[in-house]
XYZ file of C-alpha atoms in Angstrom:
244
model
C 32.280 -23.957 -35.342
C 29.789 -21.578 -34.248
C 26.175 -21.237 -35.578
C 25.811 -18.217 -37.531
C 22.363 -15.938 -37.241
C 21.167 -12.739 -39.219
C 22.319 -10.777 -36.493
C 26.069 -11.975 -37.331
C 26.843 -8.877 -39.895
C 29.942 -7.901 -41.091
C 31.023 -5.266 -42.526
C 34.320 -5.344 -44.826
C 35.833 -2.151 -45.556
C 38.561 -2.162 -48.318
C 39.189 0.209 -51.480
C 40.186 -2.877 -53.903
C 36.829 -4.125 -55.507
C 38.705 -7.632 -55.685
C 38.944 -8.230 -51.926
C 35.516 -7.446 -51.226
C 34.360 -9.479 -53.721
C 36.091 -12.315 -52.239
C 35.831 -11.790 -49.331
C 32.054 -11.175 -49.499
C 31.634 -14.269 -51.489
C 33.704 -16.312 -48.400
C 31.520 -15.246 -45.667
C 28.039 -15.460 -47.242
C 28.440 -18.927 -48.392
C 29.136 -19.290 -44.296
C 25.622 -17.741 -43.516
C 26.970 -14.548 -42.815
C 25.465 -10.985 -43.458
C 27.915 -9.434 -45.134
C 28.119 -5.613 -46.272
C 30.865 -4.098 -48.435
C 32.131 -0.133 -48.568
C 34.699 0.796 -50.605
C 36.461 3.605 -48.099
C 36.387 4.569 -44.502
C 33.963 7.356 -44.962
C 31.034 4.850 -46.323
C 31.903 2.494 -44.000
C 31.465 5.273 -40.966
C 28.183 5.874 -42.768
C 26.930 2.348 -42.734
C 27.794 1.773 -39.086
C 25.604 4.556 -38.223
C 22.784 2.635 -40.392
C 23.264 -0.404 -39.194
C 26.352 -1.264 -36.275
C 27.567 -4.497 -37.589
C 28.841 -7.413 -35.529
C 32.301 -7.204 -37.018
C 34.575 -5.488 -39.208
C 36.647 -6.327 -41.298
C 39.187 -3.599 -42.165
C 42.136 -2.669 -44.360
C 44.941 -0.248 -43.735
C 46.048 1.286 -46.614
C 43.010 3.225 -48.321
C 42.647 7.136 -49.739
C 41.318 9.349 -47.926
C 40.635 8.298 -44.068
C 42.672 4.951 -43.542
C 42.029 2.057 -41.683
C 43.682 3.074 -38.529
C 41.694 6.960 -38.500
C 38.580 4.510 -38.809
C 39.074 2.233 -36.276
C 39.944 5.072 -33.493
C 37.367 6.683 -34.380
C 34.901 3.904 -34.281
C 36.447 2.754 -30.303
C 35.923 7.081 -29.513
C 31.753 6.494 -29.837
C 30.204 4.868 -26.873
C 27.171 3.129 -29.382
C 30.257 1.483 -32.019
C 33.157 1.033 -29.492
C 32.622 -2.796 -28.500
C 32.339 -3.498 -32.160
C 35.162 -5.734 -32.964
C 37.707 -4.633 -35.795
C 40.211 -6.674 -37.593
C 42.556 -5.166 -39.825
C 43.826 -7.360 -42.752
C 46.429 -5.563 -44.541
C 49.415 -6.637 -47.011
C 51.377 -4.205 -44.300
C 53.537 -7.197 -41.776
C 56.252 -4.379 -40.436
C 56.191 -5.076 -36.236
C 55.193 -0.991 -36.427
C 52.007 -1.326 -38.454
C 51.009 -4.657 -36.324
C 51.284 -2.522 -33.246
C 49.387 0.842 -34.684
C 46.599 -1.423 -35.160
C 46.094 -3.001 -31.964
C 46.655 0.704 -30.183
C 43.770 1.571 -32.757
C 41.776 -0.851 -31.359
C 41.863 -4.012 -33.539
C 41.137 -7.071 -31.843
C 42.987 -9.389 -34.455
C 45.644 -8.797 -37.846
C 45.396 -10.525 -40.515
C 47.967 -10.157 -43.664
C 47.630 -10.064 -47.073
C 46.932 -12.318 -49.286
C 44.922 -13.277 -46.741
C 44.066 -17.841 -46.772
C 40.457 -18.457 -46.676
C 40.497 -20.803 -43.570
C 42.255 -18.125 -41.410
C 39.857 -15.313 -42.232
C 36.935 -17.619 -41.190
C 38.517 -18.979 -37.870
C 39.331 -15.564 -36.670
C 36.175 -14.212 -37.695
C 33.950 -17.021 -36.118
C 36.250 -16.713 -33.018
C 35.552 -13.265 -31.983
C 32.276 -13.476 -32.766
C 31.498 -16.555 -30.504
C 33.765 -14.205 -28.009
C 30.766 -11.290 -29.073
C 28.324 -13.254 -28.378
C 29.399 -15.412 -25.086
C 30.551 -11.473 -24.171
C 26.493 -10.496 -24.637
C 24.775 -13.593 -23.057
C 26.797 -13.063 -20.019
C 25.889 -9.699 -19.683
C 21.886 -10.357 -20.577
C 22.333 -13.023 -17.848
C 24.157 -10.520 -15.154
C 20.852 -8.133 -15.786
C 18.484 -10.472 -15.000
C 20.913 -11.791 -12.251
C 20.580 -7.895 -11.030
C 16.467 -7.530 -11.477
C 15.987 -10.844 -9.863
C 18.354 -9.567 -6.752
C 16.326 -5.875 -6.783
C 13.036 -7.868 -6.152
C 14.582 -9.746 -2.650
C 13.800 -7.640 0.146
C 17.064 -8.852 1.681
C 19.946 -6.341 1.217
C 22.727 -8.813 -0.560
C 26.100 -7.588 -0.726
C 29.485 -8.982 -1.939
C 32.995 -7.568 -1.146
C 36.145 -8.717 -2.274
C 38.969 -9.873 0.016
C 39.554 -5.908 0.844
C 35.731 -5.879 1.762
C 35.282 -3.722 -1.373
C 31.447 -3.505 -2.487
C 31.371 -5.214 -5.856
C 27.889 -6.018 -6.181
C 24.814 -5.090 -4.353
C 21.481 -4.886 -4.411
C 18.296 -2.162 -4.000
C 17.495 -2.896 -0.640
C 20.707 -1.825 0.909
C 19.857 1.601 0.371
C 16.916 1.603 2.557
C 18.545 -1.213 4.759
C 22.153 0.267 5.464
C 21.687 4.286 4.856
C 23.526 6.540 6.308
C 24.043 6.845 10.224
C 22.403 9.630 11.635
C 25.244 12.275 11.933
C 27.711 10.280 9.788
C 28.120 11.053 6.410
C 30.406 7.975 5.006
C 29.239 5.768 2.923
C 28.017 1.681 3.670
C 31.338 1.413 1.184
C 33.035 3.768 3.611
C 32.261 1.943 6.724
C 33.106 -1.500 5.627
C 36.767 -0.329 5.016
C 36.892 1.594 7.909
C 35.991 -1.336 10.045
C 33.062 0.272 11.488
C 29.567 -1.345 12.196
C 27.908 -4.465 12.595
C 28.184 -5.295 8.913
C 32.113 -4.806 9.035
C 32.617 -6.452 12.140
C 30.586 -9.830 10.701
C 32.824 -9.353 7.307
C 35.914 -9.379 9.722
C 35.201 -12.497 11.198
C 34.929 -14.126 8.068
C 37.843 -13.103 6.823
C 39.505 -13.892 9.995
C 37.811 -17.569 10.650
C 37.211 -18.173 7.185
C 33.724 -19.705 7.998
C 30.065 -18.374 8.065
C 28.390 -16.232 10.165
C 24.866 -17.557 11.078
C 21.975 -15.428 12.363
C 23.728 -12.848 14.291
C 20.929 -10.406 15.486
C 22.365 -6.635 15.844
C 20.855 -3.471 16.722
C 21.181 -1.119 13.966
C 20.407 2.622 13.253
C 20.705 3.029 9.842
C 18.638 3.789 6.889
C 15.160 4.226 7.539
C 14.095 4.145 11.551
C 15.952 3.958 14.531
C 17.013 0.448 16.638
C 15.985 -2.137 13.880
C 16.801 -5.376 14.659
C 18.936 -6.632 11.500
C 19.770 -10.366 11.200
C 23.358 -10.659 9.411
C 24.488 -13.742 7.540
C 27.847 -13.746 5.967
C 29.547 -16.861 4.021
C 33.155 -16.829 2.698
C 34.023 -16.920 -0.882
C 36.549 -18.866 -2.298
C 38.661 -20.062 -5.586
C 39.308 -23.100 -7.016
C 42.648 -23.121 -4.714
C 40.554 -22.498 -1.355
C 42.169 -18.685 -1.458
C 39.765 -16.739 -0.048
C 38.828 -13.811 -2.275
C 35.555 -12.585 -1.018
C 32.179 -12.552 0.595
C 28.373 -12.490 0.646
C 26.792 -10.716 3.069
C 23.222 -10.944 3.391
């Protein structure tokens, strides 16, 4: 079970004053923040106040329904990673499906059983929140890379850029007279930097202090040193590299 902290909100959207009584009364004894509206349009209006950590939605409501609210909600780039799950008395295959093109993340039918509305609820929010420390994590990850002088580069197995740092801009520039990209090059097979990449790939060991004579970026004939070390899987597959 996870551990529940005032920034876990939800917010439970349904037009019978029952539910949300119930439901309210579930979730707060859990530690949860919990906020109630009584249609889609109040519930649009109390995102805007305050974006909740979940929703919990029903279907069936007058005026905009649970389906209008949700694809609206995943069409705004500040409430689109909110998660939404629909509980509804509707169980046709059709309704299940409209929801999860909406953009529910979970269904849950009516009458809805206690234990199941708190397991899927304290799922996706541990899936929230492992979803945010990863990502906090991956910035600093980023800063911490910025502040190396070294350019460090990885490429998957089709020498694809898929992370890089600050330095190669100044690093690996353009070539004077060549207007490709570093990106470009490496799939082209052109340049130092491809060439060490290619005998990775192709020996499937490192590449140790191999001094090259490079023109680009900033000055002519720098003397680059390039290191390059395989990636691989759990399986030994080799899906990658670092080159430094």
């Amino acid at each position: 079970m996870i551990e529940t902290s005032p920034k876990n909100n939800i917010l439970i959207v349904d037009d019978t004053p029952e539910n949300l009584s119930i439901l309210r009364k579930l979730l707060t004894e859990k530690g949860y923040q919990v906020r109630p509206a009584l249609s889609g349009e109040v519930a649009l209006k109390a995102v805007q106040s305050q974006p909740p950590d979940l929703i919990l939605l029903d279907i069936m409501m007058p005026g905009m329904d649970g389906y209008e609210v949700c694809s609206y909600l995943k069409a705004q780039d500040e409430t689109s990673r909110i998660p939404v799950i629909f509980i509804s008395a509707l169980t046709e295959v059709e309704g299940v499906l409209k929801a999860f093109q909406a953009g529910g993340v979970d269904y849950i039918t009516k009458p809805f059983r206690s234990e199941e509305v708190l397991a899927r609820v304290q799922t996706h929010l541990s899936l929230q929140n492992a979803i945010h420390e990863k990502e906090v994590a991956h910035r600093m990850l980023q800063v911490i890379m910025d502040s190396i002088d070294n350019a460090i580069i990885t490429v998957d197995a089709q020498r694809r850029v898929i992370n890089a740092n600050k330095p190669l801009d100044t690093i690996c520039g353009k070539l004077q007279g060549d207007e490709r990209t570093f990106q470009q090059r490496l799939l082209d097979g052109s340049g130092h930097c491809a060439m060490a990449l290619q005998q990775v790939f192709e020996g499937r060991k490192q590449v140790k202090e191999h001094r090259v004579e490079c023109s680009c970026g900033a000055g002519k004939g720098k003397t680059l040193v390039l290191n390059a070390t395989p990636l691989a899987d759990e399986n030994n597959e080799l899906n990658g590299a670092v080159l430094v």
